[in-house]
XYZ file of C-alpha atoms in Angstrom:
269
model
C -22.006 47.992 58.511
C -25.218 46.196 59.273
C -25.917 43.464 56.750
C -29.690 43.461 55.709
C -31.681 40.321 56.495
C -32.633 38.226 53.505
C -36.281 38.230 52.580
C -38.121 34.882 52.549
C -38.040 33.198 49.146
C -41.797 33.314 49.132
C -41.701 37.068 49.237
C -39.343 37.566 46.506
C -40.699 39.074 43.241
C -41.001 36.695 40.468
C -40.975 38.053 36.804
C -40.726 35.108 34.414
C -38.877 37.378 32.015
C -36.303 38.566 34.450
C -35.871 35.499 36.717
C -35.542 32.292 34.475
C -36.058 29.475 36.926
C -35.885 25.803 36.689
C -39.250 25.445 34.921
C -38.240 28.000 32.194
C -35.237 27.722 29.985
C -33.094 30.904 29.809
C -33.567 32.863 26.570
C -31.499 35.770 25.535
C -32.959 38.294 23.223
C -30.911 38.944 19.989
C -29.192 42.263 20.251
C -29.278 42.506 23.986
C -26.409 40.130 24.874
C -25.387 38.291 21.837
C -22.468 38.848 19.487
C -21.011 36.199 17.162
C -17.856 34.534 18.706
C -15.584 31.531 17.718
C -14.308 28.980 20.104
C -10.688 29.270 21.040
C -8.011 26.905 19.528
C -7.978 23.692 21.366
C -11.566 23.710 22.563
C -13.900 21.239 20.622
C -17.317 22.761 20.509
C -18.729 19.281 19.770
C -16.895 17.512 22.713
C -19.825 18.058 25.115
C -23.595 18.336 24.683
C -25.129 21.885 24.848
C -27.340 22.414 27.755
C -30.931 22.541 26.815
C -32.431 22.572 30.325
C -31.894 24.453 33.614
C -29.959 23.109 36.467
C -31.581 23.071 39.892
C -29.255 25.044 42.374
C -28.214 27.872 40.226
C -31.589 29.516 40.063
C -30.848 31.211 43.407
C -28.634 33.589 41.272
C -31.846 35.234 39.834
C -32.483 37.062 43.131
C -28.912 38.328 43.726
C -26.706 41.151 42.275
C -23.716 40.754 44.487
C -21.421 37.788 45.178
C -18.451 37.516 47.595
C -16.065 34.772 46.856
C -14.214 34.183 50.120
C -11.092 32.196 49.582
C -9.803 30.018 52.483
C -6.169 29.979 53.480
C -4.061 28.000 50.872
C -0.376 28.428 51.722
C 1.533 27.296 54.778
C 4.611 28.652 56.422
C 6.733 25.851 54.891
C 5.927 27.316 51.506
C 3.850 24.399 50.184
C 0.781 25.482 48.217
C -2.392 23.503 48.898
C -5.710 23.244 47.145
C -8.020 26.129 47.297
C -11.479 26.314 48.598
C -14.041 29.147 48.341
C -17.282 30.131 49.922
C -19.579 32.138 47.831
C -22.037 34.412 49.649
C -24.669 36.929 48.484
C -25.542 40.499 49.479
C -27.620 39.166 52.418
C -24.471 37.269 53.535
C -26.266 33.923 52.800
C -24.010 31.051 51.985
C -24.867 29.855 48.469
C -22.122 27.743 47.035
C -18.804 26.076 48.083
C -16.064 25.776 45.432
C -13.362 23.197 45.761
C -10.158 22.924 43.577
C -9.011 19.587 42.351
C -5.410 19.637 41.155
C -2.167 17.720 41.462
C 0.544 18.501 44.050
C 3.196 18.711 41.360
C 0.981 21.285 39.398
C 0.595 23.455 42.523
C 4.227 23.446 43.296
C 5.626 23.879 39.779
C 3.069 25.636 37.649
C 1.606 27.918 40.354
C -1.048 30.130 38.774
C -0.756 28.378 35.347
C -1.637 24.935 36.760
C -4.572 22.992 35.265
C -7.396 22.325 37.611
C -10.978 21.330 37.990
C -13.250 23.353 40.325
C -16.341 21.690 41.636
C -19.087 24.255 42.743
C -21.682 22.698 45.092
C -24.811 24.120 46.586
C -24.201 25.069 50.119
C -27.249 23.518 51.665
C -27.601 20.333 49.579
C -23.928 19.822 48.762
C -25.026 18.893 45.284
C -22.739 19.865 42.476
C -24.160 22.572 40.176
C -21.171 23.566 38.140
C -17.828 22.082 37.074
C -14.989 24.385 35.940
C -12.168 22.733 33.875
C -8.986 24.611 33.167
C -6.594 22.582 30.938
C -2.918 23.456 30.865
C -1.772 25.866 28.278
C 1.596 27.401 27.431
C 1.951 31.009 28.646
C 3.784 34.064 27.632
C 2.884 37.657 27.010
C 4.231 37.635 23.333
C 2.505 34.277 22.314
C -0.935 34.877 20.989
C -1.650 31.007 21.111
C -1.180 30.919 24.990
C -4.433 32.478 26.131
C -5.930 30.818 29.034
C -9.509 29.605 29.103
C -11.989 27.809 31.353
C -14.654 25.480 30.220
C -17.910 25.611 32.216
C -20.019 22.519 32.633
C -23.318 21.840 34.334
C -23.644 18.996 36.825
C -24.994 16.687 33.898
C -21.726 17.368 32.014
C -23.396 19.576 29.421
C -21.682 22.657 28.500
C -22.827 26.023 29.824
C -20.149 28.079 27.995
C -16.472 29.071 28.524
C -14.344 32.012 29.396
C -11.391 32.840 27.063
C -8.589 35.210 27.633
C -8.020 37.524 24.664
C -4.647 38.486 23.456
C -4.013 42.244 24.082
C -0.918 44.316 24.605
C -1.893 46.433 27.596
C -5.383 45.912 28.915
C -6.136 42.171 30.145
C -9.405 41.083 28.613
C -11.505 37.932 28.920
C -14.525 37.040 26.739
C -17.594 35.304 28.246
C -19.054 32.940 25.702
C -22.179 30.731 25.932
C -22.745 27.073 24.907
C -23.548 28.114 21.332
C -20.288 29.986 20.886
C -22.023 33.412 21.181
C -20.089 36.036 22.899
C -22.034 37.544 25.727
C -19.656 39.770 27.679
C -16.149 41.174 28.006
C -14.189 41.640 31.163
C -11.476 44.280 31.033
C -8.909 44.591 33.862
C -6.606 47.594 34.759
C -3.765 48.413 32.546
C -0.787 46.029 33.157
C 1.461 49.108 33.768
C -0.721 50.553 36.585
C -2.114 47.549 38.339
C -2.809 47.874 42.091
C -3.269 44.361 43.591
C -4.734 45.831 46.921
C -7.910 47.053 44.965
C -8.060 45.964 41.353
C -11.161 46.492 39.424
C -12.197 44.528 36.410
C -15.052 46.164 34.431
C -17.814 44.074 32.531
C -18.859 45.312 29.114
C -21.241 44.140 26.261
C -19.418 42.171 23.659
C -21.116 44.151 20.897
C -20.192 47.660 22.544
C -16.897 47.668 24.366
C -17.468 51.333 25.353
C -20.668 50.713 27.394
C -20.175 48.901 30.720
C -23.316 46.706 31.693
C -23.218 48.003 35.405
C -21.099 45.118 36.754
C -17.599 44.791 38.121
C -15.024 42.300 39.606
C -13.177 43.832 42.514
C -10.326 41.775 43.790
C -8.881 42.464 47.371
C -6.172 40.228 48.655
C -6.672 39.615 52.373
C -2.917 40.008 53.257
C -2.823 37.141 55.632
C 0.815 36.502 56.874
C 0.861 32.847 55.672
C -1.614 32.900 52.736
C -2.197 34.361 49.315
C -5.982 34.179 49.914
C -8.113 36.845 48.491
C -11.884 37.804 48.445
C -13.051 38.868 45.011
C -16.372 40.683 44.930
C -18.608 40.198 41.762
C -21.514 42.716 41.047
C -23.862 42.630 38.157
C -27.327 43.775 37.110
C -30.013 41.615 38.912
C -31.925 41.409 35.509
C -29.018 39.678 33.909
C -29.836 36.130 32.738
C -29.000 33.518 35.194
C -26.747 31.513 32.964
C -24.644 34.594 32.175
C -24.384 35.250 35.929
C -23.096 31.644 36.320
C -20.494 32.288 33.572
C -19.350 35.463 35.237
C -18.922 33.638 38.483
C -16.658 31.145 36.578
C -14.672 33.986 34.999
C -13.841 35.213 38.571
C -12.010 32.090 39.377
C -9.848 32.284 36.187
C -8.968 35.850 37.008
C -8.405 34.777 40.640
C -5.899 32.143 39.653
C -4.182 34.169 36.857
C -3.528 37.337 38.890
C -3.533 36.495 42.565
C -2.474 32.909 43.009
C 1.211 33.920 42.349
C 1.309 36.333 45.345
C 4.256 35.553 47.271
C 3.633 34.099 50.949
C 4.484 36.632 53.497
C 6.160 34.351 56.031
């Protein structure tokens, strides 16, 4: 399939209400995305300053509605898991970001998909860090409501952009996307745990205040199937008019889903 060429940035439409850029702080109209939420246990909402300004490097998300997160090879034929690296491209096949995992060797070999990590997301062209994702270690178990995984999302200046928190459910895996003011923005719901198909899993994005109405976005996870790797290539789609900060939080959510559901795939060699 022929990939359309990217239009010059100077020709892209600029609507200040739809594309919040660096000179304009993002605002979310009450009732459109907001629903009250409470920070998960173990996350101190006062531990980091709340971001009040926009971060250079993320405004490129205003002009995209499709992101491909391409994971590089992580496993070896000796069975030792390495740190992951991801390249994020848009619908025009432009390289936008590089995401690099920082974790311990022991964590990768012993804790597998539940290992704590930090992921540094840098702008592809300038190699400047724009996001930092921090996942602390938490106990895990399907019958333990206190074991929900979460990911803290920070801007480069260490101010909090928000977090992604797993919700306790019996059958449908669900994650909540929450902004820096502890306001729930979106829910991500995966396929029923009884009928999952790792070759083409789809995770649908809903409004937090209306779980029956999708917002037109989806995460599709497609493992590559390399012989010596558990690498996969998640695809994230969303409405182009979605606020840039919410898009950035959705991108962070993809990494949490990727580690929880695809990092434990057995090496095929």
